[in-house]
PDB file of C-alpha atoms and ligand atoms in Angstrom:
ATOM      1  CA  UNK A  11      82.727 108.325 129.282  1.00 63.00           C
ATOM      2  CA  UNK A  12      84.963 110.609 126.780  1.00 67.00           C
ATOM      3  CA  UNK A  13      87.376 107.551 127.467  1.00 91.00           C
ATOM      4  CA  UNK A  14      85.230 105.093 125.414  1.00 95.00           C
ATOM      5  CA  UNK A  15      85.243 107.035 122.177  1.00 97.00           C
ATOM      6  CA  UNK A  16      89.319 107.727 122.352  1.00 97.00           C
ATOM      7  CA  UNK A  17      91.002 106.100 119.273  1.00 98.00           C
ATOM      8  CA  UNK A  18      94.588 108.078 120.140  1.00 97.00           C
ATOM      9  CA  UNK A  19      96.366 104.612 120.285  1.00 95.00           C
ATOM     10  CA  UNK A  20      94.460 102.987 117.884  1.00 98.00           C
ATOM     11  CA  UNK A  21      95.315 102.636 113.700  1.00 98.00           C
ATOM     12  CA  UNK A  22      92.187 102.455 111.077  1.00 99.00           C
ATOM     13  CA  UNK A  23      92.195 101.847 107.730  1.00 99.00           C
ATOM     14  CA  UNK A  24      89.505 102.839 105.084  1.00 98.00           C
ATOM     15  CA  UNK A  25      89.329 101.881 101.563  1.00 99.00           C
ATOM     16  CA  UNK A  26      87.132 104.656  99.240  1.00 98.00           C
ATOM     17  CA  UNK A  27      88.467 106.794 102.115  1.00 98.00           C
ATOM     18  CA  UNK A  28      89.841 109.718  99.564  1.00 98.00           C
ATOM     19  CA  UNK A  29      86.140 111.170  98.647  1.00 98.00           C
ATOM     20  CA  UNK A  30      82.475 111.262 100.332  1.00 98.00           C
ATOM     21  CA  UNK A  31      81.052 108.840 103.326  1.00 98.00           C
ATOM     22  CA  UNK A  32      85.001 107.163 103.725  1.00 98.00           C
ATOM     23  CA  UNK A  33      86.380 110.854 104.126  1.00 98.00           C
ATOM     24  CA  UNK A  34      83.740 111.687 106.255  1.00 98.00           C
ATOM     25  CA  UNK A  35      84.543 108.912 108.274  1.00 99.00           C
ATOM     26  CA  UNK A  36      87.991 109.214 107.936  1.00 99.00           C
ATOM     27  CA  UNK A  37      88.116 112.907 109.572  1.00 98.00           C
ATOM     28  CA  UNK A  38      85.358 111.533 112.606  1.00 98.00           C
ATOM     29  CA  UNK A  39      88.703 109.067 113.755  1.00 98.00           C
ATOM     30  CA  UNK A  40      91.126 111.421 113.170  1.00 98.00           C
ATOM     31  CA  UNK A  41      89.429 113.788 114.903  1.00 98.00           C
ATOM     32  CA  UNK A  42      89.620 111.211 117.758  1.00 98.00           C
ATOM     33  CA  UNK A  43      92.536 110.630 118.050  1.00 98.00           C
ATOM     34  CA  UNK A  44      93.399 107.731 115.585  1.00 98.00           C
ATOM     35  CA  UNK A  45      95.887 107.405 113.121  1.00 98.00           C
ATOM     36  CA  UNK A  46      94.354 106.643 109.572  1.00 99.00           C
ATOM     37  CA  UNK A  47      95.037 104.947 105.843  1.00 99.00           C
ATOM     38  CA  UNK A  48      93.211 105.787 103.438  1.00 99.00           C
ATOM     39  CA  UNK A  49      93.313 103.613  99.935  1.00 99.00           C
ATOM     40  CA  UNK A  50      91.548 104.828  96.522  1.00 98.00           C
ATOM     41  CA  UNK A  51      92.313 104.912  92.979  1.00 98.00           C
ATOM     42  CA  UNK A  52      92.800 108.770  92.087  1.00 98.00           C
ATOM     43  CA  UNK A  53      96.435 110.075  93.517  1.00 98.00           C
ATOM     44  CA  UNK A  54      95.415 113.644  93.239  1.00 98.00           C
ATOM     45  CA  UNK A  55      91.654 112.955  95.592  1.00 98.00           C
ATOM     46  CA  UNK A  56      94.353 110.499  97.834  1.00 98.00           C
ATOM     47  CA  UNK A  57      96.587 113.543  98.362  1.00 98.00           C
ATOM     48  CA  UNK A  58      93.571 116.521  99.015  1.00 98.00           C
ATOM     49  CA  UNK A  59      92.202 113.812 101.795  1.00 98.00           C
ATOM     50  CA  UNK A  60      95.142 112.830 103.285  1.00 98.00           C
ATOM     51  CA  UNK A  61      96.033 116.397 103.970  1.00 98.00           C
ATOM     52  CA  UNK A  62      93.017 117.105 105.156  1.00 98.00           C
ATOM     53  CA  UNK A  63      93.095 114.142 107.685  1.00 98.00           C
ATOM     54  CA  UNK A  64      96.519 114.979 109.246  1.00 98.00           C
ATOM     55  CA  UNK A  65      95.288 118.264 109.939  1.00 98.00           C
ATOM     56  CA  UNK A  66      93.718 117.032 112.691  1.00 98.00           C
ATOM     57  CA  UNK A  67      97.249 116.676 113.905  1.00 98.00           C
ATOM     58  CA  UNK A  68      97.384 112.870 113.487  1.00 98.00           C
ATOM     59  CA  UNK A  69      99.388 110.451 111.071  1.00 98.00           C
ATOM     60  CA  UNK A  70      97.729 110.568 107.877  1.00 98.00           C
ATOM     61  CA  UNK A  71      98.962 107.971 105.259  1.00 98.00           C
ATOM     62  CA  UNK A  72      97.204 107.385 101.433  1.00 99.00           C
ATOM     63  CA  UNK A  73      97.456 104.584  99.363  1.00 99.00           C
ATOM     64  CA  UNK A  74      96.800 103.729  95.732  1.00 98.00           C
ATOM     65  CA  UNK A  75      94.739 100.802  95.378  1.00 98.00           C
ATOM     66  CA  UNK A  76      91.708  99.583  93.001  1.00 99.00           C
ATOM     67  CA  UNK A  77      90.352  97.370  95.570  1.00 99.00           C
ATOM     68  CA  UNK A  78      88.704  95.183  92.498  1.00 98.00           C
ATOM     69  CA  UNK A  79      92.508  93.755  91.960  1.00 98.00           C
ATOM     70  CA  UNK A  80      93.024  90.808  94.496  1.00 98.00           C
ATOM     71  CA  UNK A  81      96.624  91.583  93.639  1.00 98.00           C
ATOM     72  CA  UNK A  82      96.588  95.065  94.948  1.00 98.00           C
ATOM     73  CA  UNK A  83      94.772  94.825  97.857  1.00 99.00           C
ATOM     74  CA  UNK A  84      96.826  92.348  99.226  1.00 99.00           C
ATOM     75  CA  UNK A  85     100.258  94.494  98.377  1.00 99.00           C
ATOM     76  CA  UNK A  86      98.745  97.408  99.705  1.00 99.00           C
ATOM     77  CA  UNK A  87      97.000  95.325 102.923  1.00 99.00           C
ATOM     78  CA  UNK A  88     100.639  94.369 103.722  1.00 99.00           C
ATOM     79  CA  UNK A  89     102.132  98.257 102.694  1.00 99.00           C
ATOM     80  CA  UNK A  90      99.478  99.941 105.250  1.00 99.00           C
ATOM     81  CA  UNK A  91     100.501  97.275 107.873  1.00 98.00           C
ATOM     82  CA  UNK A  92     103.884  97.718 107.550  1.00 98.00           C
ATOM     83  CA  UNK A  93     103.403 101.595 107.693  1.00 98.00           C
ATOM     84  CA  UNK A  94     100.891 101.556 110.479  1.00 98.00           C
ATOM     85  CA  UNK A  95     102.674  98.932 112.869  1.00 98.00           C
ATOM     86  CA  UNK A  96      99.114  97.178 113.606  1.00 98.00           C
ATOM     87  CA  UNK A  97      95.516  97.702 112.430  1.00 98.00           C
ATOM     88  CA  UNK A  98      92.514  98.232 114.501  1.00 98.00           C
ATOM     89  CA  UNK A  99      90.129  98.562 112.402  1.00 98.00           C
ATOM     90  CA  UNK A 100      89.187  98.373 108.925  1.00 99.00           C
ATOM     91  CA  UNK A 101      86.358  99.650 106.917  1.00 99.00           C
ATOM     92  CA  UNK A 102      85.802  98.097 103.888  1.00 99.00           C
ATOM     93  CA  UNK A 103      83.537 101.525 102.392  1.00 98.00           C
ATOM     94  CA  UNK A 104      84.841 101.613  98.773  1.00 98.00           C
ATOM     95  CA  UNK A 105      81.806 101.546  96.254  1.00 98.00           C
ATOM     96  CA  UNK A 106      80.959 102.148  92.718  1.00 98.00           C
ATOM     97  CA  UNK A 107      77.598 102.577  91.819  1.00 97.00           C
ATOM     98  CA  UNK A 108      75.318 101.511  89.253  1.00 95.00           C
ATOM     99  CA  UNK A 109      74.746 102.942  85.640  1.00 91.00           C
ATOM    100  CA  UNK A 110      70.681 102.335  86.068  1.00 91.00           C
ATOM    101  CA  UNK A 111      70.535 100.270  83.082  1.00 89.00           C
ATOM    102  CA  UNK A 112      66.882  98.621  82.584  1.00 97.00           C
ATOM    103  CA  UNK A 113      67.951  94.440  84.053  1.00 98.00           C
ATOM    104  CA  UNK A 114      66.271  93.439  80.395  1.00 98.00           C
ATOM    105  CA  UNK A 115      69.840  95.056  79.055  1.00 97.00           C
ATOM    106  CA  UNK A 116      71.958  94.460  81.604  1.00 97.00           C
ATOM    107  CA  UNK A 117      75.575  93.483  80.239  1.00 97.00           C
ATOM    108  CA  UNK A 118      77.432  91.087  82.418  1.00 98.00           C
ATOM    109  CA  UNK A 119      80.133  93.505  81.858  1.00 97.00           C
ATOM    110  CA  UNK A 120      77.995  95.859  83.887  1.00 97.00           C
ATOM    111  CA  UNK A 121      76.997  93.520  86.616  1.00 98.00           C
ATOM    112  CA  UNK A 122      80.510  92.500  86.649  1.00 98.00           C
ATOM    113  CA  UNK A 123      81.854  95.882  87.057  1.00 98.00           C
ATOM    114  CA  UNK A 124      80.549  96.643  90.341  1.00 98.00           C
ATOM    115  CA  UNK A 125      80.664  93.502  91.946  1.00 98.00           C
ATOM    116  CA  UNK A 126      84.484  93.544  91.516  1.00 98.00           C
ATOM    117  CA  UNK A 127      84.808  96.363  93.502  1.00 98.00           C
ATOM    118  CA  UNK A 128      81.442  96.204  95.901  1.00 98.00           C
ATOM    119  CA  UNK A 129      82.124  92.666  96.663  1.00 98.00           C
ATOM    120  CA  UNK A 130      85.210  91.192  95.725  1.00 98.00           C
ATOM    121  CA  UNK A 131      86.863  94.231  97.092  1.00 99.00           C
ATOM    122  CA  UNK A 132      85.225  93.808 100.388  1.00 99.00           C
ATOM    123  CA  UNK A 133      86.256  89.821  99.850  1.00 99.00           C
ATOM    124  CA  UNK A 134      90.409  90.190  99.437  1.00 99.00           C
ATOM    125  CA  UNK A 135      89.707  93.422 102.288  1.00 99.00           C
ATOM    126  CA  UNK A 136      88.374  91.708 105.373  1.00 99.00           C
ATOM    127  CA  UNK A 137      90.375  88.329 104.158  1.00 99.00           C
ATOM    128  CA  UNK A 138      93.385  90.321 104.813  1.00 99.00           C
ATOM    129  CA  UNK A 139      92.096  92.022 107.297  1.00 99.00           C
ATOM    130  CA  UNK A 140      91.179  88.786 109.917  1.00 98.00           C
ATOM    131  CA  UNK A 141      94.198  87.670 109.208  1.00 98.00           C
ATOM    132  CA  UNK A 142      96.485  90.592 110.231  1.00 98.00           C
ATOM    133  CA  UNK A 143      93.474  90.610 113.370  1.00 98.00           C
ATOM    134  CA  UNK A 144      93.408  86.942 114.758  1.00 98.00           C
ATOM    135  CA  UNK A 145      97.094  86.683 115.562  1.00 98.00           C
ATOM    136  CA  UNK A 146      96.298  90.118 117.712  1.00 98.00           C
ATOM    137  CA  UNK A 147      92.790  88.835 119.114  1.00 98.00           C
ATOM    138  CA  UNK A 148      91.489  91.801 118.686  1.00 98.00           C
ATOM    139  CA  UNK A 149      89.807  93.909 115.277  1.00 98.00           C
ATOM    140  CA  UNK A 150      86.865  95.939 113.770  1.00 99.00           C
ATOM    141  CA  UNK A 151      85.104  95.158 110.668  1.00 99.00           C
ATOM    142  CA  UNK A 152      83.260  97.530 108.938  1.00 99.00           C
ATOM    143  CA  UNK A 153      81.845  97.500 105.675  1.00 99.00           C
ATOM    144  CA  UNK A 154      79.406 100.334 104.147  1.00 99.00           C
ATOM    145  CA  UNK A 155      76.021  99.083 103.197  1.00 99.00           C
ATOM    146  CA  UNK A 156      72.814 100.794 101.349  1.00 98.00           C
ATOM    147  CA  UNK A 157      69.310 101.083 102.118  1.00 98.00           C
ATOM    148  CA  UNK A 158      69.144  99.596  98.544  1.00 98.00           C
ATOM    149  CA  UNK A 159      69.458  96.194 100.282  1.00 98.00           C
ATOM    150  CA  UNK A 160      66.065  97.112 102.086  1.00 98.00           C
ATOM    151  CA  UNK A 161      63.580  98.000  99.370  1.00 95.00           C
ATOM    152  CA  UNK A 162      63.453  97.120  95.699  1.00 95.00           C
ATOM    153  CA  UNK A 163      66.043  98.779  93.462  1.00 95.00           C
ATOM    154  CA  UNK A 164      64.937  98.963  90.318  1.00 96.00           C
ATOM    155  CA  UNK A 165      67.694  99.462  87.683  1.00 96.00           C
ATOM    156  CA  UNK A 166      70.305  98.975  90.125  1.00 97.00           C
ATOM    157  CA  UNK A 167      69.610  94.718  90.776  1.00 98.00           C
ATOM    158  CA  UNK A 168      73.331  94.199  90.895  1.00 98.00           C
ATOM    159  CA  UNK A 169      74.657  97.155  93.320  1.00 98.00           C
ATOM    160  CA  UNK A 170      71.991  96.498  95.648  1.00 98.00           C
ATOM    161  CA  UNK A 171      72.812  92.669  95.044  1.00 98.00           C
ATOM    162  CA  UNK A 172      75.986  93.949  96.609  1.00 98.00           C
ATOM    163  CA  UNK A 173      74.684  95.706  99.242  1.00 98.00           C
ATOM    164  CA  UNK A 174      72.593  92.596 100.943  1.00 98.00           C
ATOM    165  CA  UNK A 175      75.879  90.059 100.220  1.00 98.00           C
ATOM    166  CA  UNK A 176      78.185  92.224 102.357  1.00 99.00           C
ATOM    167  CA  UNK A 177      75.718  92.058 105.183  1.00 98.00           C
ATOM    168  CA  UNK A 178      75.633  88.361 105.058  1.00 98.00           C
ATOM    169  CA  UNK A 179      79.320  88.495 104.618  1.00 98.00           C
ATOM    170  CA  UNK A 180      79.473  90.367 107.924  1.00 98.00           C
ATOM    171  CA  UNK A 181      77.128  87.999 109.680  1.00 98.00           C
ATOM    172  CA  UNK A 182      79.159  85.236 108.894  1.00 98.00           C
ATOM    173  CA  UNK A 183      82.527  86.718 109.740  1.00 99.00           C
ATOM    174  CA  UNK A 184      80.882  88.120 113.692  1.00 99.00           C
ATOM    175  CA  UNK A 185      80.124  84.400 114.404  1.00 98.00           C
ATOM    176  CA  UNK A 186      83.161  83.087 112.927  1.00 98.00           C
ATOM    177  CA  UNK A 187      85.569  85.575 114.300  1.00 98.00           C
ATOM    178  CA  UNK A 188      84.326  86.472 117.752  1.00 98.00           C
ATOM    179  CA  UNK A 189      86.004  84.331 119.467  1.00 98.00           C
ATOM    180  CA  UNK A 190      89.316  85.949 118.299  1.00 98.00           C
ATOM    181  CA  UNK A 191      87.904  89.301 119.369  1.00 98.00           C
ATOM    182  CA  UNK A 192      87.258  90.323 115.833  1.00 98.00           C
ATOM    183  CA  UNK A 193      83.734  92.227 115.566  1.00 98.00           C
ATOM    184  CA  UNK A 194      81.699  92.847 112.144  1.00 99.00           C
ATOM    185  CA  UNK A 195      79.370  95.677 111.392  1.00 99.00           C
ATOM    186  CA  UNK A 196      77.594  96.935 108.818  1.00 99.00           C
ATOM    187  CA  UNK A 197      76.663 100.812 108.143  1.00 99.00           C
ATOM    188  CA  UNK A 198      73.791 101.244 106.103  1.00 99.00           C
ATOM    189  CA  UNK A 199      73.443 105.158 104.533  1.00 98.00           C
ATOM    190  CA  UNK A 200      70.451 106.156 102.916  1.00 98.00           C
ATOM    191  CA  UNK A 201      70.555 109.079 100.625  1.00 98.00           C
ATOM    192  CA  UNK A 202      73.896 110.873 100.782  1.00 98.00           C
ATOM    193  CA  UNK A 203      75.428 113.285  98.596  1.00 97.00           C
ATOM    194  CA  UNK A 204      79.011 112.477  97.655  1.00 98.00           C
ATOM    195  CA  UNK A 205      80.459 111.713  94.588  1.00 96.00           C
ATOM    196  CA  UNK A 206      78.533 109.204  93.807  1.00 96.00           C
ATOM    197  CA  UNK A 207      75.087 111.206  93.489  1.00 96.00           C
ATOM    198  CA  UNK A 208      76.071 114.819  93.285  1.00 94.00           C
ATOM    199  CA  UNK A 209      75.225 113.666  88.708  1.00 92.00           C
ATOM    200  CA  UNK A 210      71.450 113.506  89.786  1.00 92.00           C
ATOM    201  CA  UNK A 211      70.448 113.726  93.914  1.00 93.00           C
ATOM    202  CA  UNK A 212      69.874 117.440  94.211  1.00 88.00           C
ATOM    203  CA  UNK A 213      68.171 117.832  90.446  1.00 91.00           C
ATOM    204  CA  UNK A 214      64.284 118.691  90.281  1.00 92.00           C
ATOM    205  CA  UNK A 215      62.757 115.499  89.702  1.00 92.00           C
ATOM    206  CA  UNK A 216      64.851 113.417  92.472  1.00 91.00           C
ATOM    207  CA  UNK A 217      64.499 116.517  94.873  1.00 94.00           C
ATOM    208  CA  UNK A 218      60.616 116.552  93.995  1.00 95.00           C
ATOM    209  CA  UNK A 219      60.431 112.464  94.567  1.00 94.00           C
ATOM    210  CA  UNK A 220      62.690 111.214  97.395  1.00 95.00           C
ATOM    211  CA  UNK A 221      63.308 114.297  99.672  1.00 96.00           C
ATOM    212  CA  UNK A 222      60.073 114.543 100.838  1.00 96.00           C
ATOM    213  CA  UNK A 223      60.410 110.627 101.965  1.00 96.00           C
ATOM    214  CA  UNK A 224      63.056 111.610 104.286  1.00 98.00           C
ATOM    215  CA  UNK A 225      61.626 112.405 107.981  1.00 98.00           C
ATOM    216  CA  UNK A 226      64.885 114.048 108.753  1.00 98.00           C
ATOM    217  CA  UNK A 227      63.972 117.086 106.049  1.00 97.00           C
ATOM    218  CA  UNK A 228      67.699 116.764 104.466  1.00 97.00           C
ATOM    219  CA  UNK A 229      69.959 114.978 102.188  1.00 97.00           C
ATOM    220  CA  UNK A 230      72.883 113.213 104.099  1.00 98.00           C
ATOM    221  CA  UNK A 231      76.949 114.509 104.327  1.00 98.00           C
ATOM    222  CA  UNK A 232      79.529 112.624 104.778  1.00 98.00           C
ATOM    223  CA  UNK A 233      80.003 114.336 107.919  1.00 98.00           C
ATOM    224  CA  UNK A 234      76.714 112.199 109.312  1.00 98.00           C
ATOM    225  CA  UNK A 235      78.816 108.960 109.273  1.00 99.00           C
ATOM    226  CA  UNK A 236      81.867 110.624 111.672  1.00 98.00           C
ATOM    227  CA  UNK A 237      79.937 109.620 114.373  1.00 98.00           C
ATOM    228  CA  UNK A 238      79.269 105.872 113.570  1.00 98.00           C
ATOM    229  CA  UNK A 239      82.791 105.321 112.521  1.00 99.00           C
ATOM    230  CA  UNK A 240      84.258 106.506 115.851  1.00 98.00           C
ATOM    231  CA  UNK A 241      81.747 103.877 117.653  1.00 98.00           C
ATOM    232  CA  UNK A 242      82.737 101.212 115.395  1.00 98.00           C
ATOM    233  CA  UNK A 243      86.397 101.517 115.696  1.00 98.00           C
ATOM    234  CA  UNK A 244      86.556 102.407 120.042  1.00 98.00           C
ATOM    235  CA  UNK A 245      85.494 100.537 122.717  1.00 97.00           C
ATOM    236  CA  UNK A 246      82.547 101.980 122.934  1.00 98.00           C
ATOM    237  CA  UNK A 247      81.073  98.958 120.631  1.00 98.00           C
ATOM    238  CA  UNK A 248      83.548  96.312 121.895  1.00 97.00           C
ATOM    239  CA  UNK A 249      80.277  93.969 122.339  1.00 98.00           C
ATOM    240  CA  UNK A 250      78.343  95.240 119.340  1.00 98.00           C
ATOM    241  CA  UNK A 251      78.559  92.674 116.401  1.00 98.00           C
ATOM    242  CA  UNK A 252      77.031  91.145 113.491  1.00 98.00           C
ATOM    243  CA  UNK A 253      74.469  93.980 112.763  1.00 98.00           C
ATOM    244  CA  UNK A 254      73.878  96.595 110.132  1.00 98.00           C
ATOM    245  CA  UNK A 255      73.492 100.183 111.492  1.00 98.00           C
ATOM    246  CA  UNK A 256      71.036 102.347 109.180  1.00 98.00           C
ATOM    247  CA  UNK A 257      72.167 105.795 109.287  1.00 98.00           C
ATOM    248  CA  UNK A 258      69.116 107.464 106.366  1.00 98.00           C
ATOM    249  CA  UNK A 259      67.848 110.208 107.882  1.00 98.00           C
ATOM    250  CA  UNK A 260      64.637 107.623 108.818  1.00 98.00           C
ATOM    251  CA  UNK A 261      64.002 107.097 105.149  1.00 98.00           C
ATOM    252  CA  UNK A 262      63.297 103.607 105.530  1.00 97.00           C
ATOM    253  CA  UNK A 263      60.857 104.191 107.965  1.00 96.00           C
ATOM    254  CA  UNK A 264      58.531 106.250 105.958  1.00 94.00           C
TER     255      UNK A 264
HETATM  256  P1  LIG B 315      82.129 108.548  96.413  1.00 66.82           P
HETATM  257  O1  LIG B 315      82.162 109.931  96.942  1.00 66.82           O
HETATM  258  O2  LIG B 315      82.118 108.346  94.945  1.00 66.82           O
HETATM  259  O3  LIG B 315      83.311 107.718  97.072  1.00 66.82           O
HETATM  260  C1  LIG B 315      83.643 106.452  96.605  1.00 66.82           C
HETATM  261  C2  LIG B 315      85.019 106.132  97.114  1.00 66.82           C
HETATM  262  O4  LIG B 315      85.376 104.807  96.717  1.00 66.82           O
HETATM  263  C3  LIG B 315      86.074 107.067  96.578  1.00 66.82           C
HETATM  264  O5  LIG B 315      87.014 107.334  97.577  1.00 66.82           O
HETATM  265  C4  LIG B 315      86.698 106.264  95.446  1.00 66.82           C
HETATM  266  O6  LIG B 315      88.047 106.676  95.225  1.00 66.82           O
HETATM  267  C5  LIG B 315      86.614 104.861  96.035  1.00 66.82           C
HETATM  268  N1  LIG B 315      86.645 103.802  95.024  1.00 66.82           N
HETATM  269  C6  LIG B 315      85.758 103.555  94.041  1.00 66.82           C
HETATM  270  N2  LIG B 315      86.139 102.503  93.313  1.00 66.82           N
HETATM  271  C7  LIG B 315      87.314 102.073  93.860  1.00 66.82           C
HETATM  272  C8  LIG B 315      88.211 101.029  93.553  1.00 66.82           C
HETATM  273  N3  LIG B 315      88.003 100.195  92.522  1.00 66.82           N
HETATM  274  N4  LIG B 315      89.304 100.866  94.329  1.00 66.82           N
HETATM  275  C9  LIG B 315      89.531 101.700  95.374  1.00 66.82           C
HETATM  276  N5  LIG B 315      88.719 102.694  95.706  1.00 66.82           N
HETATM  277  C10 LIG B 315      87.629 102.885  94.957  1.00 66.82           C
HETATM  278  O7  LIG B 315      80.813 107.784  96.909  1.00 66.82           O
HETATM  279  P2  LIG B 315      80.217 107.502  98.370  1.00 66.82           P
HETATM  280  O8  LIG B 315      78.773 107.747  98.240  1.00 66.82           O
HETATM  281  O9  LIG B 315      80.972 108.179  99.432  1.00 66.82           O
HETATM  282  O10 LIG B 315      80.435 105.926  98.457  1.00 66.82           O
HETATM  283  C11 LIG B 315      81.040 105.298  99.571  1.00 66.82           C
HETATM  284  C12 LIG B 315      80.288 104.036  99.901  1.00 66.82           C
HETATM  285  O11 LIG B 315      78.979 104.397 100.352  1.00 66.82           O
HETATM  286  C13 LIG B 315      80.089 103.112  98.709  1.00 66.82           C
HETATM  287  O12 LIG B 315      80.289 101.768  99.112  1.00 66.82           O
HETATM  288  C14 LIG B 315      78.627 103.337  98.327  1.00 66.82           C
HETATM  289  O13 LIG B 315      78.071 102.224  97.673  1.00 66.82           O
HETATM  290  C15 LIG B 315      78.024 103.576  99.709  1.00 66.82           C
HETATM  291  N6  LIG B 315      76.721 104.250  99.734  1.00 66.82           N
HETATM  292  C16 LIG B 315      76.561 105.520  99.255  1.00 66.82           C
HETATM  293  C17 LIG B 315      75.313 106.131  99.345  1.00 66.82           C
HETATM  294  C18 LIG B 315      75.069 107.548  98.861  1.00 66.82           C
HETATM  295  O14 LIG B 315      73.906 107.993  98.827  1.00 66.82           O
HETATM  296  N7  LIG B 315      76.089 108.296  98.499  1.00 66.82           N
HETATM  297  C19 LIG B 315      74.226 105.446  99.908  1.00 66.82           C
HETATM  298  C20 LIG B 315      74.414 104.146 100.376  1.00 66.82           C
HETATM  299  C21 LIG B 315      75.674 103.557 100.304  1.00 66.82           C
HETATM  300  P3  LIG B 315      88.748 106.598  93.768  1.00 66.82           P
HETATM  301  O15 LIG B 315      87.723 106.995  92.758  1.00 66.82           O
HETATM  302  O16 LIG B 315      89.906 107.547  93.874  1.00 66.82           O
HETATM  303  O17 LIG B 315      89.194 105.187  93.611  1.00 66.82           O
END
């Protein structure tokens, strides 16, 4: 059974990987076994991570890449391929999110600004990605949802506008690219903290509100999504495609 979860011949690659749910995924497959690139903006976050990925005695390699330039993610697709040998999977996890601006004053520069990276980055990503994979017949999608895609967002229309296209863009790419052996999976976090919410998640009035609407009694860690990433990338899910996995701690079921 251990067998199905071993990823010690197999190369990943996860964009957003330097900070939060892509680190935390990032150490689950180095932990086993896999060899991992990680891709993000800040050089200093890209180092910390990558050093703390090869301590689990496998390659570690970081990248700097704004995954909203087409440009860049296809030099850097090509870089990480060309370090790597081969990919095996690729999670597509890099996110900004919103400024929770009322929609009445939303600027198009706003809605713009995070579906360049939450969508468009995920776009030039996996287009890279099925074509390194096809030629191989073999290759993991995975792209990181939000529960914001389930329930109504309110001052956060476009990021959770995001959120529901990459699951259709998933969809689409399981039924178009399973019969090269290329899967596509969603993971779906509810409340986590990371970079993105350590500004408000643990202060009074969120605490009061939304903690009590998680059955599981906690926030999320990054750690949580170790797990989910290791199925994803190993055999263990090598018939498992086209769906979104909620990982929330059962918020959405409350
Ligand atoms: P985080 O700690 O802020 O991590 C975001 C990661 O994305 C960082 O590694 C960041 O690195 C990278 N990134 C952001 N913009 C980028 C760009 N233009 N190009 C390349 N990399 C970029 O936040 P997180 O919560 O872990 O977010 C990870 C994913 O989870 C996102 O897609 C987010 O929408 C999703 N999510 C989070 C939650 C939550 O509660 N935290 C819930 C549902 C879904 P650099 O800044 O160095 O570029």
């Amino acid at each position: 059974m251990a067998d199905l979860f071993d990823l010690t011949s197999k190369n990943a690659l996860i964009t957003g990987g330097n900070n939060g749910i892509g680190l935390g995924m990032a150490e689950g497959l180095a932990a086993a076994g896999a060899s991992v690139a990680i891709w993000g903006r800040n050089a200093e976050r890209n180092a910390t991570a990558r050093d703390v990925i090869a301590a689990y005695g496998v390659d570690a390699y970081a990248f700097e890449v704004d995954v909203a330039s087409e440009e860049e993610v296809v030099d850097a697709f090509a870089a990480t391929v060309e370090t790597l040998g081969h990919l095996d999977s690729v999670f597509a996890n890099a996110g900004v999110g919103a400024l929770a601006t009322p929609f009445g004053a939303m600027t198009t520069d706003e809605w713009r600004r995070v579906f360049a990276v939450n969508m468009e980055g995920v776009f030039w990503t996996f287009r890279e990605a099925v074509n390194h994979m096809q030629p191989r017949g073999a290759g993991s999608l995975v792209v990181t949802s939000s529960v914001s895609a389930d329930m109504g967002f309110p001052r956060g229309e476009h990021y959770a506008a995001t959120k529901a296209g990459v699951r259709a863009l998933i969809q689409g790419l399981a039924v178009e690219y399973g019969r090269h052996g290329i899967r596509a999976n969603a993971v779906s976090p509810g409340w986590v903290v990371t970079g993105m919410t350590e500004s408000f998640i643990e202060g009074d009035q969120f605490e009061a509100n939304v903690k009590p609407r998680i059955p599981a009694g906690r926030w999320g860690a990054p750690e949580d999504f170790a797990g989910i990433a290791v199925y994803l990338a190993s055999d263990a899910s090598r018939w498992h495609t086209g769906d979104t996995i909620t990982i929330d701690g059962g918020y959405l079921q409350f």
